[in-house]
Amino acid sequence: MKWERKVVAIGGGTGLSTLLRGLKHYPLDITAIVTVADDGGSSGRLRTEFNMLPPGDIRNVIVSLSKSETLMDRIMQYRFETGEGLHGHSLGNLMLTAATQLCNGSFVEAIGVMGQLLNAEGKVYPATERTITLCAEFEDGTIVKGESLIPKVGKVIERIFLEEENVRPVPEAIQAILDADVIVLGPGSLYTSVIPNVLIEEIRDAIKQSLAPVVYICNVMTQPGETTAFTANDHLNVLERFLGKGVIDTIIVNNESIDISYLRKYQKDHADIVTYDETSFEEAGIEVLADDIVDYNHHFIRHDSDAVASLVMRKVLSIRRVRQFEGKEELT
């Protein structure tokens, strides 16, 4: 009997969608856990007007898992450029909003409906069903509230936290983490896409308790306002403030040079290549999976879906586990 490995991917933004777009082509049981701290743009408007979770990142994830992604991506990502009340909204966001209303306010149920409609491979859960506010304290003591505002401050982040206390996760998300064969964090903005998930205590504890290896996909470029001048080692150190040392087993990094025309454009915006010290990782017991994982589509530097998925699969295929099958132990 063929057992599908269970992979849980945690994050948000475009990074998580990029990873899932590659992973869906493998025989995996995929669960995506998505941050819901977004408060800008169309998502922020719908969050305020309908007192609901921001749909944007969830929409991107569902589309990335769709078996009909090319067609559905164009439809779901269509953004209205005119129309009173419609201007700036994407059709996918409006559809998720409508589905939430039809599901008596249950965002989790609405995601399930949209997943069926788009024939999505895998399960998608918000990190929590409660609206949350991401806050940052900077090194000069300034505190800013709101995910969309944090990168605009341009100061060094000293502390990141949620304004709300006792935020509870979606139970299905916790069970998925505990049942996982591999847990993947990222790729995506460190402070505003990845970390908001582990600020929820039960998610953080479940990752620590899980027997699955934890893989962190590091960004290719630094992000002004969040990770200026960060190395991959710095990214990992920040994550370890929340998860503790020894929880993250593996880091995926880019080891190829960046096209000079793209690099110059990023450097003008005070972003640069994320470098790494492999020796330091090895001394800390961190496995390094390095490859060319860059995609230059759409005039931006992004992770290559197939490349990062291939590296994650390398980790998945290295896992050996024992399952109970008809009363007997079976090594898979």
C-alpha positions as semicolon CSV with decimal commas, in nm:
position;residue;x (nm);y (nm);z (nm)
1;M;0,000;0,000;0,000
2;K;0,133;0,345;-0,092
3;W;0,129;0,598;0,189
4;E;0,109;0,966;0,107
5;R;0,347;1,173;0,315
6;K;0,183;1,454;0,510
7;V;0,334;1,797;0,456
8;V;0,219;2,103;0,649
9;A;0,320;2,438;0,502
10;I;0,293;2,745;0,725
11;G;0,319;3,106;0,612
12;G;0,143;3,365;0,401
13;G;0,184;3,617;0,125
14;T;0,297;3,512;-0,221
15;G;0,573;3,291;-0,083
16;L;0,349;3,017;0,055
17;S;0,151;3,005;-0,269
18;T;0,474;2,968;-0,466
19;L;0,577;2,664;-0,263
20;L;0,234;2,499;-0,287
21;R;0,221;2,551;-0,662
22;G;0,518;2,317;-0,686
23;L;0,426;2,069;-0,412
24;K;0,080;1,990;-0,551
25;H;0,238;1,791;-0,834
26;Y;0,376;1,532;-0,589
27;P;0,180;1,251;-0,417
28;L;0,146;1,440;-0,089
29;D;-0,123;1,505;0,166
30;I;-0,085;1,885;0,185
31;T;-0,217;2,115;0,455
32;A;-0,158;2,490;0,434
33;I;-0,184;2,705;0,748
34;V;-0,212;3,070;0,650
35;T;-0,154;3,389;0,846
36;V;-0,454;3,622;0,879
37;A;-0,286;3,940;1,005
38;D;-0,317;4,129;0,675
39;D;-0,491;4,467;0,713
40;G;-0,404;4,643;0,388
41;G;-0,558;4,677;0,042
42;S;-0,868;4,486;-0,060
43;S;-0,827;4,237;0,226
44;G;-0,807;4,515;0,482
45;R;-1,119;4,684;0,347
46;L;-1,320;4,361;0,352
47;R;-1,188;4,278;0,698
48;T;-1,318;4,611;0,829
49;E;-1,646;4,629;0,635
50;F;-1,757;4,270;0,702
51;N;-1,577;4,202;1,032
52;M;-1,416;3,897;0,878
53;L;-1,069;3,753;0,832
54;P;-0,867;3,904;0,545
55;P;-0,918;3,681;0,240
56;G;-0,620;3,775;0,020
57;D;-0,354;3,526;0,131
58;I;-0,614;3,249;0,161
59;R;-0,732;3,323;-0,194
60;N;-0,378;3,296;-0,329
61;V;-0,322;2,966;-0,152
62;I;-0,645;2,808;-0,278
63;V;-0,568;2,919;-0,634
64;S;-0,214;2,779;-0,611
65;L;-0,355;2,438;-0,512
66;S;-0,620;2,436;-0,786
67;K;-0,598;2,167;-1,055
68;S;-0,718;2,432;-1,302
69;E;-0,477;2,697;-1,179
70;T;-0,400;2,875;-1,506
71;L;-0,764;2,956;-1,582
72;M;-0,872;3,009;-1,222
73;D;-0,574;3,229;-1,146
74;R;-0,685;3,478;-1,411
75;I;-1,043;3,477;-1,284
76;M;-0,978;3,479;-0,909
77;Q;-0,698;3,736;-0,931
78;Y;-0,898;3,972;-1,154
79;R;-0,896;4,313;-0,986
80;F;-1,164;4,571;-1,055
81;E;-1,020;4,900;-1,175
82;T;-1,351;5,091;-1,180
83;G;-1,688;5,074;-1,010
84;E;-1,800;5,240;-0,690
85;G;-1,723;5,005;-0,403
86;L;-1,559;4,753;-0,637
87;H;-1,246;4,946;-0,730
88;G;-0,936;4,772;-0,595
89;H;-1,108;4,447;-0,498
90;S;-1,012;4,114;-0,653
91;L;-1,292;3,883;-0,763
92;G;-1,149;3,602;-0,548
93;N;-1,165;3,816;-0,235
94;L;-1,529;3,902;-0,306
95;M;-1,613;3,536;-0,367
96;L;-1,456;3,433;-0,035
97;T;-1,651;3,712;0,136
98;A;-1,976;3,591;-0,021
99;A;-1,899;3,230;0,074
100;T;-1,835;3,338;0,435
101;Q;-2,174;3,509;0,448
102;L;-2,343;3,199;0,301
103;C;-2,166;2,982;0,560
104;N;-2,315;3,186;0,846
105;G;-1,988;3,369;0,910
106;S;-1,765;3,060;0,919
107;F;-1,448;3,147;0,731
108;V;-1,319;2,789;0,765
109;E;-1,632;2,652;0,599
110;A;-1,608;2,917;0,327
111;I;-1,251;2,807;0,251
112;G;-1,374;2,450;0,216
113;V;-1,645;2,561;-0,027
114;M;-1,396;2,757;-0,236
115;G;-1,153;2,465;-0,232
116;Q;-1,421;2,237;-0,374
117;L;-1,523;2,495;-0,631
118;L;-1,165;2,532;-0,754
119;N;-1,084;2,160;-0,721
120;A;-0,793;2,237;-0,491
121;E;-0,538;1,974;-0,392
122;G;-0,505;1,973;-0,015
123;K;-0,655;2,145;0,287
124;V;-0,630;2,513;0,376
125;Y;-0,683;2,661;0,723
126;P;-0,641;3,011;0,862
127;A;-0,407;3,017;1,160
128;T;-0,702;3,143;1,369
129;E;-1,065;3,235;1,312
130;R;-1,020;3,548;1,520
131;T;-0,923;3,882;1,368
132;I;-0,577;3,973;1,495
133;T;-0,358;4,283;1,491
134;L;0,014;4,243;1,432
135;C;0,230;4,491;1,626
136;A;0,599;4,573;1,621
137;E;0,822;4,750;1,869
138;F;1,129;4,907;1,711
139;E;1,471;4,955;1,868
140;D;1,393;5,318;1,954
141;G;1,083;5,211;2,152
142;T;0,831;5,310;1,885
143;I;0,532;5,074;1,861
144;V;0,333;5,038;1,539
145;K;0,008;4,846;1,504
146;G;-0,097;4,692;1,174
147;E;0,078;4,443;0,944
148;S;0,072;4,676;0,644
149;L;0,239;4,960;0,836
150;I;0,528;4,770;0,991
151;P;0,758;4,750;0,685
152;K;0,704;5,121;0,613
153;V;0,863;5,243;0,937
154;G;1,219;5,178;0,822
155;K;1,362;5,100;1,164
156;V;1,509;4,786;1,319
157;I;1,240;4,559;1,466
158;E;1,310;4,473;1,826
159;R;0,993;4,281;1,908
160;I;0,691;4,149;1,718
161;F;0,366;4,056;1,893
162;L;-0,012;4,032;1,867
163;E;-0,228;4,299;2,026
164;E;-0,488;4,039;2,124
165;E;-0,428;3,790;2,407
166;N;-0,517;3,421;2,424
167;V;-0,558;3,382;2,048
168;R;-0,677;3,030;1,977
169;P;-0,583;2,845;1,658
170;V;-0,809;2,645;1,430
171;P;-0,815;2,294;1,588
172;E;-0,769;2,120;1,252
173;A;-0,447;2,315;1,201
174;I;-0,303;2,187;1,529
175;Q;-0,392;1,827;1,447
176;A;-0,234;1,861;1,104
177;I;0,093;1,982;1,261
178;L;0,099;1,695;1,508
179;D;0,029;1,441;1,231
180;A;0,280;1,587;0,984
181;D;0,576;1,402;0,835
182;V;0,743;1,732;0,740
183;I;0,662;2,089;0,850
184;V;0,766;2,376;0,624
185;L;0,793;2,740;0,729
186;G;0,795;2,999;0,452
187;P;0,903;3,127;0,215
188;G;0,775;3,477;0,276
189;S;0,829;3,795;0,474
190;L;0,990;3,690;0,799
191;Y;0,808;3,923;1,038
192;T;0,476;3,968;0,859
193;S;0,410;3,632;0,691
194;V;0,594;3,358;0,880
195;I;0,623;3,475;1,240
196;P;0,255;3,580;1,289
197;N;0,164;3,212;1,280
198;V;0,407;3,112;1,556
199;L;0,295;3,403;1,774
200;I;-0,011;3,187;1,842
201;E;0,098;2,980;2,142
202;E;-0,072;2,652;2,052
203;I;0,071;2,655;1,698
204;R;0,415;2,727;1,838
205;D;0,383;2,447;2,093
206;A;0,251;2,200;1,835
207;I;0,553;2,262;1,612
208;K;0,781;2,199;1,910
209;Q;0,594;1,882;2,008
210;S;0,578;1,738;1,658
211;L;0,819;1,459;1,573
212;A;0,837;1,586;1,215
213;P;1,147;1,765;1,088
214;V;1,093;2,140;1,043
215;V;1,221;2,302;0,723
216;Y;1,262;2,677;0,685
217;I;1,273;2,821;0,332
218;C;1,475;3,139;0,356
219;N;1,415;3,445;0,141
220;V;1,647;3,506;-0,153
221;M;1,660;3,883;-0,100
222;T;1,646;4,099;0,212
223;Q;1,330;4,301;0,266
224;P;1,360;4,673;0,347
225;G;1,179;4,758;0,668
226;E;1,195;4,400;0,793
227;T;1,524;4,223;0,727
228;T;1,765;4,488;0,599
229;A;2,121;4,344;0,591
230;F;2,002;4,007;0,728
231;T;2,187;3,688;0,643
232;A;2,009;3,353;0,635
233;N;2,167;3,289;0,974
234;D;1,997;3,604;1,106
235;H;1,661;3,487;0,970
236;L;1,701;3,158;1,152
237;N;1,810;3,327;1,475
238;V;1,492;3,537;1,479
239;L;1,273;3,230;1,427
240;E;1,456;3,051;1,707
241;R;1,359;3,329;1,949
242;F;1,005;3,196;1,919
243;L;1,056;2,824;1,855
244;G;1,375;2,765;2,048
245;K;1,699;2,614;1,922
246;G;1,694;2,267;1,777
247;V;1,336;2,286;1,648
248;I;1,425;2,383;1,292
249;D;1,622;2,097;1,137
250;T;1,680;2,218;0,783
251;I;1,716;2,547;0,598
252;I;1,670;2,593;0,223
253;V;1,881;2,870;0,070
254;N;1,974;3,002;-0,271
255;N;2,335;2,939;-0,374
256;E;2,337;3,097;-0,720
257;S;2,428;3,453;-0,816
258;I;2,151;3,699;-0,899
259;D;2,115;3,853;-1,244
260;I;2,295;4,188;-1,221
261;S;2,012;4,390;-1,378
262;Y;1,769;4,265;-1,113
263;L;2,023;4,303;-0,836
264;R;2,084;4,670;-0,919
265;K;1,712;4,740;-0,913
266;Y;1,677;4,579;-0,571
267;Q;1,982;4,756;-0,434
268;K;1,830;5,090;-0,533
269;D;1,546;5,000;-0,296
270;H;1,799;4,905;-0,024
271;A;1,752;4,530;-0,065
272;D;2,033;4,284;-0,126
273;I;2,117;3,915;-0,158
274;V;2,063;3,699;0,150
275;T;2,399;3,532;0,211
276;Y;2,466;3,247;0,453
277;D;2,744;3,093;0,659
278;E;2,716;2,719;0,597
279;T;2,979;2,635;0,859
280;S;2,776;2,807;1,132
281;F;2,469;2,613;1,030
282;E;2,658;2,284;1,034
283;E;2,804;2,359;1,377
284;A;2,450;2,421;1,502
285;G;2,331;2,090;1,356
286;I;2,123;2,255;1,084
287;E;2,104;2,075;0,749
288;V;2,155;2,311;0,455
289;L;1,979;2,240;0,126
290;A;2,120;2,485;-0,127
291;D;2,038;2,521;-0,494
292;D;1,938;2,769;-0,763
293;I;1,585;2,852;-0,643
294;V;1,537;3,188;-0,820
295;D;1,259;3,275;-1,063
296;Y;1,276;3,609;-1,247
297;N;0,913;3,618;-1,364
298;H;0,717;3,944;-1,361
299;H;1,031;4,159;-1,326
300;F;1,075;4,054;-0,962
301;I;1,292;3,799;-0,790
302;R;1,076;3,518;-0,659
303;H;1,128;3,161;-0,546
304;D;1,104;2,905;-0,823
305;S;0,806;2,680;-0,742
306;D;0,953;2,363;-0,888
307;A;1,298;2,418;-0,739
308;V;1,184;2,475;-0,379
309;A;0,928;2,193;-0,403
310;S;1,203;1,960;-0,525
311;L;1,421;2,044;-0,224
312;V;1,129;1,992;0,015
313;M;1,063;1,657;-0,151
314;R;1,426;1,563;-0,095
315;K;1,357;1,606;0,275
316;V;1,024;1,423;0,254
317;L;1,179;1,123;0,083
318;S;1,447;1,100;0,351
319;I;1,183;1,040;0,617
320;R;1,122;0,686;0,727
321;R;0,830;0,621;0,956
322;V;0,644;0,332;1,115
323;R;0,269;0,304;1,070
324;Q;0,018;0,063;1,218
325;F;-0,131;-0,143;0,934
326;E;-0,374;-0,426;1,006
327;G;-0,228;-0,472;1,348
328;K;0,129;-0,491;1,224
329;E;0,402;-0,235;1,211
330;E;0,489;-0,132;0,856
331;L;0,797;0,073;0,773
332;T;0,727;0,326;0,497
